[in-house]
Structure formats: C-alpha cells, structure tokens
Short mmCIF file of C-alpha atoms in Angstrom, two decimals:
data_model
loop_
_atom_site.label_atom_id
_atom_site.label_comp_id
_atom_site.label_asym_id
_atom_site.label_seq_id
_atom_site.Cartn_x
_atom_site.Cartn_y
_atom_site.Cartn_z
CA UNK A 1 55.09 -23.63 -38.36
CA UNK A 2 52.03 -21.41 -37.43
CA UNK A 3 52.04 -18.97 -34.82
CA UNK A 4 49.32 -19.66 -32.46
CA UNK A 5 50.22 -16.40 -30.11
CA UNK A 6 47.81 -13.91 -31.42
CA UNK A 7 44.38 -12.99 -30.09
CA UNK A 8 41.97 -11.82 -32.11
CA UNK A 9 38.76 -10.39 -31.39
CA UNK A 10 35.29 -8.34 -32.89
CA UNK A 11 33.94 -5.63 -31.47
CA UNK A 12 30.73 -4.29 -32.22
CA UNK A 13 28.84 -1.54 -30.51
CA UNK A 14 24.58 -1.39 -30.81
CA UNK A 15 23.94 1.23 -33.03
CA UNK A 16 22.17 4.72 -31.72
CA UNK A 17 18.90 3.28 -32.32
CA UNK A 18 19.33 0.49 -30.36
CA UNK A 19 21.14 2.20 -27.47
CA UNK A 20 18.21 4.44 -26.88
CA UNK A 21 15.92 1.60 -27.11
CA UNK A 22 18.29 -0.31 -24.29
CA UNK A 23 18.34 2.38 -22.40
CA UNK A 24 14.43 3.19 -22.61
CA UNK A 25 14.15 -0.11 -21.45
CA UNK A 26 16.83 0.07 -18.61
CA UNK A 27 14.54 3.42 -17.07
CA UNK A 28 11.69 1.56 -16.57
CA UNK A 29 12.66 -0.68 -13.91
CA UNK A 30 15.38 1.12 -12.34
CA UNK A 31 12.84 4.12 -11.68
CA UNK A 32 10.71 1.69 -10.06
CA UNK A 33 12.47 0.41 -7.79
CA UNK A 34 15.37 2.94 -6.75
CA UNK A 35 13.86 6.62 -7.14
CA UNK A 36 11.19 6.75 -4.26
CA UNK A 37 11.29 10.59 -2.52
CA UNK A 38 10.91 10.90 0.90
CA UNK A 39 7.85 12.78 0.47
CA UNK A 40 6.42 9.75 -1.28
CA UNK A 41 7.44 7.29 1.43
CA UNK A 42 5.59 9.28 4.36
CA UNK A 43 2.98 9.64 2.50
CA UNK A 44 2.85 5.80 2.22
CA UNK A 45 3.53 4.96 5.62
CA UNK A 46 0.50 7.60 6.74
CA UNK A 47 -1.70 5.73 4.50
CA UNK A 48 -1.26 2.69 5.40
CA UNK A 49 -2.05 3.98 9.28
CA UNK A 50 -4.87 5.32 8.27
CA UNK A 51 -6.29 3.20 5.79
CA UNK A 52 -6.24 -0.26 7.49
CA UNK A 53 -8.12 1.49 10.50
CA UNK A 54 -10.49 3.00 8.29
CA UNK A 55 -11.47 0.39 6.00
CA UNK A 56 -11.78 -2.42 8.65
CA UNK A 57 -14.03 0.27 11.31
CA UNK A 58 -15.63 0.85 7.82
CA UNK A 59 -16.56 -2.70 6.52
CA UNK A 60 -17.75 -3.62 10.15
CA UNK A 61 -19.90 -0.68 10.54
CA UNK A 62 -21.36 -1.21 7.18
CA UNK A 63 -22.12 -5.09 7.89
CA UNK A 64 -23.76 -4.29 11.47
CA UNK A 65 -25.71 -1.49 9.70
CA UNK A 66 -26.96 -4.15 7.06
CA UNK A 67 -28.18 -7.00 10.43
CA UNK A 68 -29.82 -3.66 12.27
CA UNK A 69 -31.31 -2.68 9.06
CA UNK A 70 -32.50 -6.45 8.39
CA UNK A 71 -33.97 -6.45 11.55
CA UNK A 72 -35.73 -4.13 11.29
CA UNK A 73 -37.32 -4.61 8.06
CA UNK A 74 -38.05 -8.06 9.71
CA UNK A 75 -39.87 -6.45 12.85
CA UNK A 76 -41.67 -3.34 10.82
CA UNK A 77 -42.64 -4.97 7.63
CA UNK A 78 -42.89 -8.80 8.22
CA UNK A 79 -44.53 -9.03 11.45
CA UNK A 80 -41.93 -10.66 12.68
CA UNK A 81 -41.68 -8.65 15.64
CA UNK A 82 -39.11 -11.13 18.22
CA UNK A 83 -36.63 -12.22 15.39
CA UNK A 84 -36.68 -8.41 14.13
CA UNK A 85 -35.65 -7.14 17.47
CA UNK A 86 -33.09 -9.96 17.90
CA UNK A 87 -31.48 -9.24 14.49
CA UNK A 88 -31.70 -5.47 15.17
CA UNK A 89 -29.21 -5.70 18.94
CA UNK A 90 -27.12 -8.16 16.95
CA UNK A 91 -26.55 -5.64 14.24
CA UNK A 92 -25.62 -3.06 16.66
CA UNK A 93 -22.93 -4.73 18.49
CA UNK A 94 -20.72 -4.26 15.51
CA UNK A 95 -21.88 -0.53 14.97
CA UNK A 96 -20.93 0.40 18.37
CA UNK A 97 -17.26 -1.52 18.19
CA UNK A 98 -16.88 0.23 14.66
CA UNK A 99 -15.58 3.76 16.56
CA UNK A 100 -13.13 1.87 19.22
CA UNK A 101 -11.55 -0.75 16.57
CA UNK A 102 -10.52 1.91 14.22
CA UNK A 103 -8.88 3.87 17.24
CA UNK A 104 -7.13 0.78 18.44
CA UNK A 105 -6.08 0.24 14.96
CA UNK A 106 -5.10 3.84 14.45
CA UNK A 107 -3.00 3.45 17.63
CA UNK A 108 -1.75 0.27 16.47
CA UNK A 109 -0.38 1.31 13.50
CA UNK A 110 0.96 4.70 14.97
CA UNK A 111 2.88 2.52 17.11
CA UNK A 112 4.38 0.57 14.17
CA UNK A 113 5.00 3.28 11.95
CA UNK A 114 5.49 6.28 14.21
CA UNK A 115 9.33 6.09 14.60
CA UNK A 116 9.65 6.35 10.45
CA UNK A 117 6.98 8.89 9.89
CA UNK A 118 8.51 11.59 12.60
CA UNK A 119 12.04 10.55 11.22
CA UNK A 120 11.17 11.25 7.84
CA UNK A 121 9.04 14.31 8.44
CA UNK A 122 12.07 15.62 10.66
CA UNK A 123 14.54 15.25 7.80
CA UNK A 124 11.98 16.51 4.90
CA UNK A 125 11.10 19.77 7.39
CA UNK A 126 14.79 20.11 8.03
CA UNK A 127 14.85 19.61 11.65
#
C-alpha cells in the first residue's frame, strides 16, 4: 500500500531581475493614484474655480468680439450700413455679460469648493 498523506509542493521565487522589474511596474500606478500632497490638491481645487470662470467669460467675450467686429466690417467696408449696426449691438450683448458670468461663476465655484480649499489651506499653514 502507498501512502497518500504527504503534501508536496515547489516553490520558486522571481529572480532579482524580475523583482525589480515587478516592482518598477507596481510604482507606476500606485503613485498615481495614492500619493497626491495636499499642496497639490488645493492647487487643483483653485484651478478648477478659476479656470471654468475664466475660460467660459473668455470664449464668450471672444465670440461677441468676433459678431461686433463682423459688424462692423459689414457697416465700414461693405456699405452695409443697417445689418452692420445690427450685427455690431448683437455682438456686444455677449461682451458686456463676459465680466458678470465669470463673477457668478467665480462665486459659484467658491461656493462649491470653498469648504475644501480653507480646510486644506488651514491644515497645510498649520492652523
């Protein structure tokens, strides 16, 4: 009779080589996601109040500048003196909402983010 009670088994460890190469790997996407400072999150969160106000007062401004500038070209250069002036008013609605959209924005996302930013610059300035 055989005896079926023993348990064998293999071990094998990776070799140096492919240890570092594991563990090369392994850095890359826990540094991603787990090793963000403080520092780096406020400035993310300022950013982002900042930038959405900016770039949408900015892309609105720059389309109302290109109607008033239309218009005019229409009005000075084509004789087409009505549809000129027309174009010209139309284009600066959006100029003059430009300014109070990006505060309402900027207020917006103070608002949003506010809490987090002075919580974070509190613990970062030691406070």
């Amino acid at each position: 009779m055989e005896n079926n009670d023993k348990f064998t088994y293999t071990y094998s460890a990776p070799t140096e080589a492919e240890r570092r190469e594991i563990e090369s790997i392994r850095r890359q996407y826990v540094a991603e996601d787990r090793e963000v400072s403080k520092a780096d999150r406020l400035r993310s969160l300022h950013s982002a109040v900042v930038g959405k106000a900016t770039a949408v007062s900015l892309a609105l401004g720059v389309v109302g500048m290109l109607v008033f500038g239309g218009g005019m070209a229409l009005a000075l250069e084509f004789d087409m003196l009505l549809l000129g002036i027309v174009l010209a008013i139309i284009g600066s609605i959006p100029i003059a909402l430009a300014y109070p959209i990006y505060k309402r924005l900027y207020a917006s996302g103070k608002r949003k983010y506010g809490d987090e930013i002075i919580r974070l610059s509190d613990e970062l300035l030691g406070e």
